[in-house]
Structure formats: structure tokens, C-alpha cells
XYZ file of C-alpha atoms in Angstrom:
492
model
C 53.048 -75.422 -57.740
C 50.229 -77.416 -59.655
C 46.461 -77.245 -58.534
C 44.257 -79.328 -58.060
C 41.743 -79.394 -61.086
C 45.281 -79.607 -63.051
C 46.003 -82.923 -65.229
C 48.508 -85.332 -64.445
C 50.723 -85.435 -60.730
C 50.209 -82.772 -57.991
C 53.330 -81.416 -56.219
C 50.878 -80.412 -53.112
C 48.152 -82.913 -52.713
C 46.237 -80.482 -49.995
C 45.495 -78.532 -53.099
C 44.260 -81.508 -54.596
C 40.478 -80.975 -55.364
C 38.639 -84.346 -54.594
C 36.597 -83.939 -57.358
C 37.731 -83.677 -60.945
C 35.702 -80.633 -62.180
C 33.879 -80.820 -65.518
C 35.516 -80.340 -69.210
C 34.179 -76.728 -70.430
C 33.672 -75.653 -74.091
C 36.630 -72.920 -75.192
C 34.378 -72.021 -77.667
C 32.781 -68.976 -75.198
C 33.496 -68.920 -72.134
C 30.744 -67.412 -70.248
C 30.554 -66.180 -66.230
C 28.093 -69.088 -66.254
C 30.594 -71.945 -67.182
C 33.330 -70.229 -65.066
C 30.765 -70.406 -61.754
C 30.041 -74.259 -62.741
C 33.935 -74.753 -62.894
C 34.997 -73.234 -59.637
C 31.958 -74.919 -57.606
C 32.841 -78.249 -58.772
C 36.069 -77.955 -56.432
C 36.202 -79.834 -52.861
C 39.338 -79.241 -50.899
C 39.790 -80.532 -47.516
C 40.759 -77.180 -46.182
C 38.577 -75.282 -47.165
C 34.648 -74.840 -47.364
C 33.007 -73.013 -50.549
C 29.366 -71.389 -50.486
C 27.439 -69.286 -53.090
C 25.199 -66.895 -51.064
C 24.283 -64.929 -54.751
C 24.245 -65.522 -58.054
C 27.312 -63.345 -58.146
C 29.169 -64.208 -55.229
C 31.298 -67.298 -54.430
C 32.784 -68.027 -51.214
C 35.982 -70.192 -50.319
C 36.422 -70.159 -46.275
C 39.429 -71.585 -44.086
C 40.913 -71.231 -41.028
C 43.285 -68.765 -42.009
C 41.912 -67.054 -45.155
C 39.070 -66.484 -47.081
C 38.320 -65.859 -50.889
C 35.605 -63.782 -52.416
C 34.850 -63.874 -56.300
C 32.768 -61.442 -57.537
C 31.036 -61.463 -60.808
C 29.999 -58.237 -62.729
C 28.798 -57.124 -65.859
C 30.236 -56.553 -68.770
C 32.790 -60.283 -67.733
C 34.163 -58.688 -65.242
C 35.623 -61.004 -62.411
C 36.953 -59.415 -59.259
C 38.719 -61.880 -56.942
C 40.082 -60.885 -52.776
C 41.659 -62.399 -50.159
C 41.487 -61.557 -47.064
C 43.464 -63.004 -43.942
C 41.244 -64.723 -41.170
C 44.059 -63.862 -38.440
C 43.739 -59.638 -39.122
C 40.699 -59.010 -41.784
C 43.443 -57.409 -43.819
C 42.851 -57.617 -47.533
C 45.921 -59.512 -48.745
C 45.726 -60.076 -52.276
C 42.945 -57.847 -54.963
C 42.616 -58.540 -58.550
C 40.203 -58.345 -61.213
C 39.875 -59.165 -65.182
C 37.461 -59.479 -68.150
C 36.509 -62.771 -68.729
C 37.679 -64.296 -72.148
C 39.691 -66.855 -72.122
C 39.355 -69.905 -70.622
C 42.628 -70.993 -69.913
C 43.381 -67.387 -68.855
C 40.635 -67.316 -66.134
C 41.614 -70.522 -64.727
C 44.924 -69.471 -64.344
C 43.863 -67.007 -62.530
C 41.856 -68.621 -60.397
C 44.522 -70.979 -59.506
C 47.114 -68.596 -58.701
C 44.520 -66.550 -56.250
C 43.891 -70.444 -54.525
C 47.326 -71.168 -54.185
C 47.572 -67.224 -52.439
C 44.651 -68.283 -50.084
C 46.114 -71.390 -49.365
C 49.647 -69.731 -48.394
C 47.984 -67.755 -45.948
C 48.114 -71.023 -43.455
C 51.608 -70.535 -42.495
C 50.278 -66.976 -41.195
C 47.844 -67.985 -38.256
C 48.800 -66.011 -35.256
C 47.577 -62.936 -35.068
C 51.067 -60.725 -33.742
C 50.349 -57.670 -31.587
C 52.950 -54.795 -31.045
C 51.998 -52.814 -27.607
C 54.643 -49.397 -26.906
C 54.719 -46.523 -25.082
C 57.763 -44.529 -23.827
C 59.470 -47.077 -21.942
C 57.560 -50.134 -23.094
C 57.422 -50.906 -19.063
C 53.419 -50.111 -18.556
C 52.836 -51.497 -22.036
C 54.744 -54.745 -21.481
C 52.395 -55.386 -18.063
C 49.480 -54.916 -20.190
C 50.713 -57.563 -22.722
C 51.364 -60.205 -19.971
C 47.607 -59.648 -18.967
C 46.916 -59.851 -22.583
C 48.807 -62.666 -23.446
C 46.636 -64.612 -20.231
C 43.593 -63.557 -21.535
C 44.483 -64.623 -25.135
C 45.570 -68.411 -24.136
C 42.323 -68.743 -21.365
C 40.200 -67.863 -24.703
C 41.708 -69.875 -26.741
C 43.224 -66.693 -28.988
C 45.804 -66.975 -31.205
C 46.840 -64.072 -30.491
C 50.082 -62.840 -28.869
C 51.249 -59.566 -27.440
C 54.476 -58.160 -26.920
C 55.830 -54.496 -25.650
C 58.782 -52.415 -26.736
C 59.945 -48.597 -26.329
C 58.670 -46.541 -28.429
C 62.959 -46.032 -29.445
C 62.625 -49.552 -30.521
C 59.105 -49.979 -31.962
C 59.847 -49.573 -35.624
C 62.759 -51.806 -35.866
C 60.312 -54.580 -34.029
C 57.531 -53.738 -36.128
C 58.447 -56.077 -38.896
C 56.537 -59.102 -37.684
C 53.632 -57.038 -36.049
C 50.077 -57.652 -37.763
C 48.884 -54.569 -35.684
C 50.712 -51.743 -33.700
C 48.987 -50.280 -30.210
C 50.126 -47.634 -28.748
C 49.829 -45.971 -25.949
C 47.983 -42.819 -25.300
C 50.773 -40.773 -24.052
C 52.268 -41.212 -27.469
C 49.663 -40.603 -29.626
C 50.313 -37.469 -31.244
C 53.140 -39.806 -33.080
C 50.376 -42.055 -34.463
C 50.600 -40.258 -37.371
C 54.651 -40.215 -38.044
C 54.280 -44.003 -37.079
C 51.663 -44.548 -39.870
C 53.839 -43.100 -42.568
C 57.267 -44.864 -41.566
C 54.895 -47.866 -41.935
C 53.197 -48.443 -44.697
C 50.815 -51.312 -44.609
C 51.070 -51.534 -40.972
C 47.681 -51.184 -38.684
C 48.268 -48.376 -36.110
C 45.853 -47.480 -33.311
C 45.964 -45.671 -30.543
C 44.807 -47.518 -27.159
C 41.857 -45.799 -25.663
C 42.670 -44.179 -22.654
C 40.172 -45.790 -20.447
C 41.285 -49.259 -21.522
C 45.016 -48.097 -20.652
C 44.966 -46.892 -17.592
C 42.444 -49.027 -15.759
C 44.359 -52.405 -17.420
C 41.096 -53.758 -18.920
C 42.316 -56.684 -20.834
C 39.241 -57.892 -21.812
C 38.237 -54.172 -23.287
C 41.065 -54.282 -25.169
C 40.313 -57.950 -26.993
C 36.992 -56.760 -27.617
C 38.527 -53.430 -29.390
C 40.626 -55.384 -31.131
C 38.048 -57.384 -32.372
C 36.378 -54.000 -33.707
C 39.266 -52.418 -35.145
C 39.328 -55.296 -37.546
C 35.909 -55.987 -38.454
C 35.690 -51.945 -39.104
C 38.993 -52.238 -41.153
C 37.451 -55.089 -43.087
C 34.495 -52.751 -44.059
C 37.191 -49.802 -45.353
C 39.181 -52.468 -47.267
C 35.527 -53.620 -49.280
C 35.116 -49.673 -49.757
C 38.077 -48.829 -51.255
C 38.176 -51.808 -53.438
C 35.058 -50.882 -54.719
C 35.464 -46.684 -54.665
C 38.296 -46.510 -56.339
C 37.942 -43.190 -57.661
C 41.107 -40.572 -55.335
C 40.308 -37.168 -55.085
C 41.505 -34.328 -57.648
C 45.205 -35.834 -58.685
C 48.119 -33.158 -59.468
C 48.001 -33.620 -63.352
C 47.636 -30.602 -65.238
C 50.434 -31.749 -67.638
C 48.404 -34.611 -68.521
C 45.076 -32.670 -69.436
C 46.309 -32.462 -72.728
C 47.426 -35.974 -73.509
C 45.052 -38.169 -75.989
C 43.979 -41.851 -75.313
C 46.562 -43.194 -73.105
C 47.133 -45.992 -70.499
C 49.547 -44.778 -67.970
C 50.874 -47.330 -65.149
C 52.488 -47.213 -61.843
C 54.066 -50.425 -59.958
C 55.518 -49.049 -56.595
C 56.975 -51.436 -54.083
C 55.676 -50.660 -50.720
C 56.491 -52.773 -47.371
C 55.721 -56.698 -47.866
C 53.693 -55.454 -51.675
C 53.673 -54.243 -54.857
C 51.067 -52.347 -55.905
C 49.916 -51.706 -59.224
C 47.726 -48.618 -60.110
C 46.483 -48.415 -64.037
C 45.063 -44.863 -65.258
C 43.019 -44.652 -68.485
C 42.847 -41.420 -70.225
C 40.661 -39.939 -72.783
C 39.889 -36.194 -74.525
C 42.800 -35.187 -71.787
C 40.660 -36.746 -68.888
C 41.273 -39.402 -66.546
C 38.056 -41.974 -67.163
C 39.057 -44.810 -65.041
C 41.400 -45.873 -62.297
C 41.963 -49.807 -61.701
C 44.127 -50.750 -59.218
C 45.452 -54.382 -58.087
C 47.880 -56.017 -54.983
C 50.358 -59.214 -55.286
C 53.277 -60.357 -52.953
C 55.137 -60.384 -56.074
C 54.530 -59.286 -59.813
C 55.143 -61.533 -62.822
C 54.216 -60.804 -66.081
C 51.154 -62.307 -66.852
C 49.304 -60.227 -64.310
C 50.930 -57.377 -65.692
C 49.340 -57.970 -69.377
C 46.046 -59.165 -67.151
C 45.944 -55.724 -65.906
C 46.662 -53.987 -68.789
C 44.211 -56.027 -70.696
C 41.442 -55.227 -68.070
C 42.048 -51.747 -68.676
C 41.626 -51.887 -72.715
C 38.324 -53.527 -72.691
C 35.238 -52.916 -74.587
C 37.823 -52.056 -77.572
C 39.866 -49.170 -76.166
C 42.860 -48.232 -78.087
C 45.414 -45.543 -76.538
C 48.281 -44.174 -78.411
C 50.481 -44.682 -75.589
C 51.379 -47.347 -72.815
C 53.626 -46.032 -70.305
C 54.552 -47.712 -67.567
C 56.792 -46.752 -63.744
C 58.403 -49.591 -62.446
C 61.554 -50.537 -59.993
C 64.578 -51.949 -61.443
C 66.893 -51.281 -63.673
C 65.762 -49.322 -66.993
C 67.659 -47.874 -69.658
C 67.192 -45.956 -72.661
C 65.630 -48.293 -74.728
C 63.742 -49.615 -72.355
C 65.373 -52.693 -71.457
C 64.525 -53.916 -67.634
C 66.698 -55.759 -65.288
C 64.234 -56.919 -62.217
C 65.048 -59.866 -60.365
C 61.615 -60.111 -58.812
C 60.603 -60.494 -62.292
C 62.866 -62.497 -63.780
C 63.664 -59.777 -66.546
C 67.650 -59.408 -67.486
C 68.032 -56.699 -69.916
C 64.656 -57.930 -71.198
C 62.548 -55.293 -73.792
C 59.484 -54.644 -71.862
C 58.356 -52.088 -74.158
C 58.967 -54.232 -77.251
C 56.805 -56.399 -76.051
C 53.994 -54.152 -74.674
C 53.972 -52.970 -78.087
C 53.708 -56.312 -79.641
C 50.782 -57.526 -77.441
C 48.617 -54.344 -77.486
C 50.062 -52.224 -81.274
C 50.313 -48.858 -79.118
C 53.582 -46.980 -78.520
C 55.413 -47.396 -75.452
C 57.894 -45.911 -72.849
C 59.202 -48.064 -69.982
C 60.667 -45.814 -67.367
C 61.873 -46.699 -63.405
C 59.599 -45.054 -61.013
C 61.682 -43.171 -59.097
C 62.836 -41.172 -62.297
C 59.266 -40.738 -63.112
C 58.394 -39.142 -59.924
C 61.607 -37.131 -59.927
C 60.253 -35.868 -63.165
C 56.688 -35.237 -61.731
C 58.051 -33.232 -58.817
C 60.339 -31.397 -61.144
C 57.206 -29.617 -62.417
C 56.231 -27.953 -59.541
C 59.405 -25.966 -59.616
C 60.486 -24.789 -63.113
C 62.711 -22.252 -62.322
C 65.073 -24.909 -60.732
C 68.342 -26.440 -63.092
C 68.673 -29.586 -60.987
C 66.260 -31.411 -58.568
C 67.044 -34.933 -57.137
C 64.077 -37.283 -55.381
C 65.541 -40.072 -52.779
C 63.389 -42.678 -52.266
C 63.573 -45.013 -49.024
C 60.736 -47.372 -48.445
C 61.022 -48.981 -44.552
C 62.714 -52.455 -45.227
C 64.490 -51.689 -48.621
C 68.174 -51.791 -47.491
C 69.122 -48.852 -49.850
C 67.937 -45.459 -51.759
C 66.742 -45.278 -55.130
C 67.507 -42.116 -56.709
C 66.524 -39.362 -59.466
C 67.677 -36.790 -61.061
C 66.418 -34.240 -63.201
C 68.695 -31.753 -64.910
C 66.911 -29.361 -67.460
C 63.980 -31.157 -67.211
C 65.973 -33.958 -68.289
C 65.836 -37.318 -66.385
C 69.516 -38.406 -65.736
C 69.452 -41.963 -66.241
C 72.968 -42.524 -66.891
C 74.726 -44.568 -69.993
C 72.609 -47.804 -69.153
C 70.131 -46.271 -66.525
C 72.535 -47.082 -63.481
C 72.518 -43.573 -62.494
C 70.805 -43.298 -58.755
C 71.366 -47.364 -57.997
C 73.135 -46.494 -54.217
C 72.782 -50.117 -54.183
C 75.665 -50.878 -55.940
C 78.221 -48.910 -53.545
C 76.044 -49.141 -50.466
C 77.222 -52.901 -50.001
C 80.810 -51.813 -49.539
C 80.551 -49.301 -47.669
C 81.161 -49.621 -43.647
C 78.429 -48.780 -41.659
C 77.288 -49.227 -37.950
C 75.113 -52.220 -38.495
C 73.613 -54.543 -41.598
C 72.155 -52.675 -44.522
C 68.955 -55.427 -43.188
C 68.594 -53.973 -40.000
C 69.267 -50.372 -40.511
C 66.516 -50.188 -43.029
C 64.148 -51.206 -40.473
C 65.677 -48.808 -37.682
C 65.040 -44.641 -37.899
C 68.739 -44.421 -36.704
C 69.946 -46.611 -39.568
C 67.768 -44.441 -42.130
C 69.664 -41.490 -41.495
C 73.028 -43.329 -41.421
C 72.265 -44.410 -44.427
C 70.343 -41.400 -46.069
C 73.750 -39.230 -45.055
C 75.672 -41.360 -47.053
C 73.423 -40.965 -49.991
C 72.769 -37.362 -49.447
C 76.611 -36.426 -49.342
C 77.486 -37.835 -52.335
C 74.502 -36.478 -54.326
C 75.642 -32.527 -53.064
C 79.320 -33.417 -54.482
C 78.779 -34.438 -57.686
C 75.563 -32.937 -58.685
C 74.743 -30.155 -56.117
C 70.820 -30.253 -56.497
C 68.818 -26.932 -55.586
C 66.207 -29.379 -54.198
C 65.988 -32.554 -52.794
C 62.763 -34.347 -52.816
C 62.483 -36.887 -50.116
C 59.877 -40.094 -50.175
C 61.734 -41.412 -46.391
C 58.221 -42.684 -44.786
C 61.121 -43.248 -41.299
C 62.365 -39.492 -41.594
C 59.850 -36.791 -42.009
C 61.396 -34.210 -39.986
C 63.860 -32.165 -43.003
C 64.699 -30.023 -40.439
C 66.571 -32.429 -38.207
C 67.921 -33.926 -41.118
C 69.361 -30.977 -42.325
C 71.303 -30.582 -38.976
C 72.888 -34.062 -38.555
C 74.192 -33.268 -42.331
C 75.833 -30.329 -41.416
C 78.350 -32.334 -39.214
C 79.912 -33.605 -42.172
C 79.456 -30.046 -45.014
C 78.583 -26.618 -44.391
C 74.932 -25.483 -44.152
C 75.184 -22.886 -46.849
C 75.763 -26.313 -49.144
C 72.833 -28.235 -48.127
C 70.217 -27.416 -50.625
C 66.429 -27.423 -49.577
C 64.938 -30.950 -48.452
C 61.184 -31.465 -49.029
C 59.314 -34.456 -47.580
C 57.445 -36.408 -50.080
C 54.504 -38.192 -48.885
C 52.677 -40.179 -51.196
C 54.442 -40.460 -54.624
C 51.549 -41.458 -56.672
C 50.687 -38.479 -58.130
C 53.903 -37.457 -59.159
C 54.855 -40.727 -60.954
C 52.032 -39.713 -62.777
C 52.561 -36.067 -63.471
C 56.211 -37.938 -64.812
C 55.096 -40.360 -66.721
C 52.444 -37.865 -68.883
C 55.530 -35.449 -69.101
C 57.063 -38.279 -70.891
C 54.552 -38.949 -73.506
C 54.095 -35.189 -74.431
C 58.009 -34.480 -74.779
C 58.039 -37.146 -77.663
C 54.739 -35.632 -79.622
């Protein structure tokens, strides 16, 4: 889709600006020239204010944009959704380029302006039966439409709530099922969770709970700016990587509804800075934005190495639909764009690697990887300390025999159901013990955390003394990488 301060026809004219913003010079593009370009939009939809010399606002009904300027060139741009707070969309780059920053700028517009199609604010209410929860909604639901709210509410058993969680923009739950808050957070990624507070439950108080909702989000709002701007994690699990030299090291994991891109700098064996960024879907040119951001003020690492789902072989060739890569050389052209070596590498073999470290006593350990809403497995394998990628990195795609298999349901809906994960993390896990027989499997299932219960549904179909240990993986991060510096120093 073409913008508005673009030449020639418009394919939406509601992102037609009404005026037709001023030629700059590409001699230097300066934060200056960038502010005068951006404020000499109008849209219809939208309203745009500049409380600060460094701030610029764009405001709609469903969205609004913050720009942020910083030293140094630096340009941070946000979304967040009116309906929910929630911080959709994060990025930030070094000014340069003009053409680069209006691109960007353009692309973040076109986010806020696809945020209109997600107004109503969607409410998921359980509890054990769903029956007190559902007469709360109704009351809810009254309160929401005689205030003009839109809102709506809707109840479900807490057996149903993650398979009708999909649509839900935030999750309540009741109080007699809060200890599960926790397991409900980690099946869902992404998701708000909050436990209703008892008082508001039992007495009914509809127009408590509004007013709490209204909280939860404006508090929500405030830990979205914090993180964004504290992006520093606490002590990672990367003692391999102490003793790498300059190196950019890069993660892309695929979580719910996002990917999420997280970009680690390292220098003298020390991590010196952590960027991280959040798109619906990830092309290429935010990829070398991101890298680019990262290798400022003249940085030069030996090494860019970089996690990422689909398809990768040995030579680093990457088949990703979602970016529209077919066998294409991603480390070729890292290398071409930025003269450092590089290693391309799927992330679930870098994380199987990364765990592999913590035990090296053990021949063979295998990570299974099951995201809620991914409708099959990603695997790795590690034999020796050796990823098994397979002749042209196939090796641990279930997808390719999971869509003729015959199971209880669609591959859709089972991998938004707990039942359905376990159907279909039995038919990954058999397999896996008959051809490879790992002494460990590693297992990043956000819907099944509880090994132990695992464990006993597989011994229906194989003997226990065959099922090798199963370890519940939480968050991945660390390990990818933990993998990914394991990489670099094998080739030294």
C-alpha cells in the first residue's frame, strides 16, 4: 500500500495526507528536517501534536503513535492500541538516510492505521464452570452498552478457556482459579491475564470491575514504556559466550500473533547492548534496519549470527514463507551488506544447542518446541554436541508428516486446545524415542508444563523405562543465545 506523502496515485486515499509535505535536501538528513517532514502531514483520521522538541504525537480512535527523538540520530517509533493500551508495534533506527527514514515512517503509519479494524475491546471472563462468570458478563455487557463501551464480555469453563482465548484482548479470571494464573500466562504468551478481585466477584460489582479494567490498562501502558526503555534482562546464561570477540548475535522467535526480534552486541567477551524490536510480520529491510541500528557509531564485529524459523541448511540457505525467502542465501548477503562473517542457523537448533550445554555428559538431547497457535512442533537435535540438521536442514520439520496424519480434530484447532497439544506432542514424542532415543527432552510447550503428566499419557503407547527425562523449557531466549555463541567459537 502507498502513503500519502508518496508521488503519483494512492491505492488508500484515507492515507492520503491533505497536504503535500515539503521537498528535503538528501544531502544530510538531520532529526530537524525529519520533524519538519512528518508535521507537514494532515490525515483525516488522525490528529498529530508535538508536546516536546523530541516528541511527536499521531492520535486516533483506535491507535496512537509516539516518535521519539534521541541523541546520537536515534529515532524510536511505538504504537500502541487505543482499545487495550497494549504496545503493538516498537522499533527504532539511526537516522541517515532519507529515503530510509521515510520508509520507515510510512510503514509504522500504515501499522497505526491497521489498527482500525481492531476497535472492540474483547473480554474473556472463566471460572470452573463459566456459570457465575457468564452472569457477571451479562451485567457487564449492560453496563458496557449504557456507557457507551466498546467493550464486550463473554464467559467460558476454565476446560475451554484456552481454546477461546484466541480473540480475547484480556483474560479475567476468577478467584477460585487463581493459583492457575500463572500456567494460564505461560500457555499464552502475549495474552493479558488477571485475576478478578475477590470483592468485585462475589458481590457482582460491575461497575468495580470497568473501573479495574480501566486500571489494569493504564498500569500496563506504564510497564510497556518501561521495558521499552530498560531494556537491559537480568544476568543471561552465557558463560560460553564470555570469550567470544566483537560479535552481533540475533534472535527472531515467533511468539503468538508476533515476531520478536532481540539483537545482542558483544565486546572484550561482554554483552554491551541489547536492542530489541516487535512486527506482525518480518521482512527484510527491518531486518538490515535492525542490524544497522546495532553497528552504529562504527562498530565492526567479526561475526553476525543470526536464530530464525524456517527452513535452514548447511550453507545457510533459508526457506520462510513469511519472508518470502526460497532457498535464498541469507548469510551471503549479511556478509555482503555489513563485510563480517556469518552463520544463519533455525532457532530451534540453536536453542537445542544452548540447552545441550547444561548437560555435557549427555550423547543425545532433543528440544520440542510448541508455541500456542502453531499447528505443529519444531524440533532439535543435538548428537555429540552436534546439531542434526539433516541433508538440507529438514531434520525436526513434524510439519511435513503432521498433515497426513489422522488425528481427533484440525491441526488449527488442536494447537489452540491443551487436549490437542498433547495429541499432538505424543505423536511427535513417539517418533523422536524410535529413531533417535534422546537421554533428554527439552520441552518449550507454553500449553503443557506439567512433564510429569506427560510422561504418563506416553506410557500408554511405550514402556516407562523408554521414556527419557522431559524438562520444561520456559523462556528460550537465553539458550538461543548460549547456541548461537557455541556456534561462532566451534569455527575459531
Amino acid at each position: 500500500m502507498e502513503k500519502g506523502n508518496r508521488e503519483g496515485n494512492l491505492k488508500s486515499p484515507v492515507l492520503k495526507s491533505k497536504n503535500r509535505p515539503a521537498t528535503v535536501s538528501a544531502d544530510l538528513y538531520t532529526a530537524d528536517s525529519y520533524q519538519k517532514w512528518i508535521l507537514s502531514h494532515s490525515f483525516e483520521w488522525c490528529s498529530i501534536d508535538q508536546p516536546s522538541n523530541d516528541t511527536i504525537y499521531f492520535r486516533s480512535e483506535f491507535g496512537d503513535m509516539e516518535i521519539r527523538f534521541y541523541d546520537e540520530n536515534i529515532v524510536e517509533i511505538s504504537i500502541f492500541r487505543k482499545k487495550d493500551t497494549q504496545l503493538r508495534y516498537y522499533l527504532h533506527f539511526e537516522l541517515k538516510k532519507e529515503s530510509h527514514a521515510k520508509e520507515m515512517f510510512n510503514d509504522m503509519l500504515e501499522a497505526l492505521y491497521s489498527l482500525h479494524q481492531e476497535t472492540t475491546l474483547h473480554i474473556l471472563l472463566s471460572c470452573t464452570s463459566g456459570a457465575t462468570t457468564s452472569f457477571l458478563a451479562n451485567k457487564l455487557n449492560q453496563l458496557a452498552k449504557k456507557n457507551q463501551l466498546d467493550w464486550h464480555f463473554s464467559a467460558v469453563p476454565y476446560l475451554q478457556l484456552i481454546e477461546s482465548a484466541d480473540q480475547a484482548d484480556l483474560i479475567l479470571i476468577a478467584p477460585q482459579i487463581g493459583y492457575l494464573k500463572k500456567k494460564i500466562e505461560c500457555a499464552l504468551p502475549g495474552k493479558l491475564v488477571f485475576q478478578i478481585p475477590t470483592p468485585l466477584f462475589s458481590g457482582f460489582d460491575a461497575s468495580g470491575t470497568i473501573d479495574y479494567i480501566r486500571h489494569l490498562f493504564e498500569e500496563e501502558k506504564k510497564r510497556e514504556k518501561h521495558l521499552q526503555h530498560n531494556l537491559e534482562s537480568p544476568k543471561e546464561k552465557e558463560s560460553y559466550i564470555e570469550f567470544l570477540g566483537p560479535a552481533l548475535l540475533i534472535s527472531v522467535i515467533l511468539d503468538s500473533e508476533q515476531l520478536n526480534i532481540t539483537l545482542r552486541y558483544y565486546e572484550n567477551g561482554k554483552k554491551v547492548e541489547e536492542a530489541k524490536a516487535v512486527f506482525a510480520i518480518l521482512k527484510r529491510k527491518y531486518l538490515w534496519q535492525e542490524i544497522s541500528y546495532m553497528l552504529r557509531n562504527g562498530r565492526k564485529p567479526e561475526w553476525i549470527v543470526l536464530a530464525t524459523p524456517g527452513i535452514v541448511d548447511d550453507e545457510s540457505l533459508v526457506t520462510m514463507k513469511k519472508m518470502n525467502m526460497d532457498h535464498f542465501n541469507l548469510a551471503e548477503e549479511i556478509e555482503r551488506r555489513y563485510s563480517a562473517r556469518c552463520l544463519v542457523v533455525n532457532n530451534v537448533n540453536a536453542c537445542a544447542l544452548g540447552c545441550s550445554h547444561w548437560q555435557p555428559d549427555l550423547k543425545t538431547m532433543t528440544l520440542i518446541s510448541f508455541p500456542y497457535g502453531c499447528t505443529g512442533p519444531g524440533v532439535g537435535t543435538v548428537i555429540d554436541g552436534k546439531i542434526l540438521s539433516g541433508r538440507r536442514g529438514l531434520a525436526g520439520e513434524c510439519k511435513f508428516y503432521m498433515n497426513r496424519m489422522q488425528f481427533s480434530n484440525s491441526l488449527d484447532k488442536l494447537s489452540r486446545a491443551e487436549e490437542g497439544h498433547y495429541e499432538m506432542l505424543i505423536a511427535t514424542i513417539l517418533p523422536l524415542i524410535s529413531f533417535i532415543d534422546p537421554d533428554i527432552i527439552y520441552m518449550r510447550t507454553p500449553l503443557i508444563q506439567d512433564m510429569k503428566e506427560l510422561a504418563a499419557r506416553l506410557t500408554n503407547y511405550i514402556a516407562e523405562e523408554y521414556i527419557p527425562k522431559l524438562v520444561y523449557l520456559n523462556n528460550p531466549l537465553d539458550e538461543v543465545f548460549l547456541g548461537l555463541g557455541i556456534l561462532i567459537s566451534s569455527r575459531k
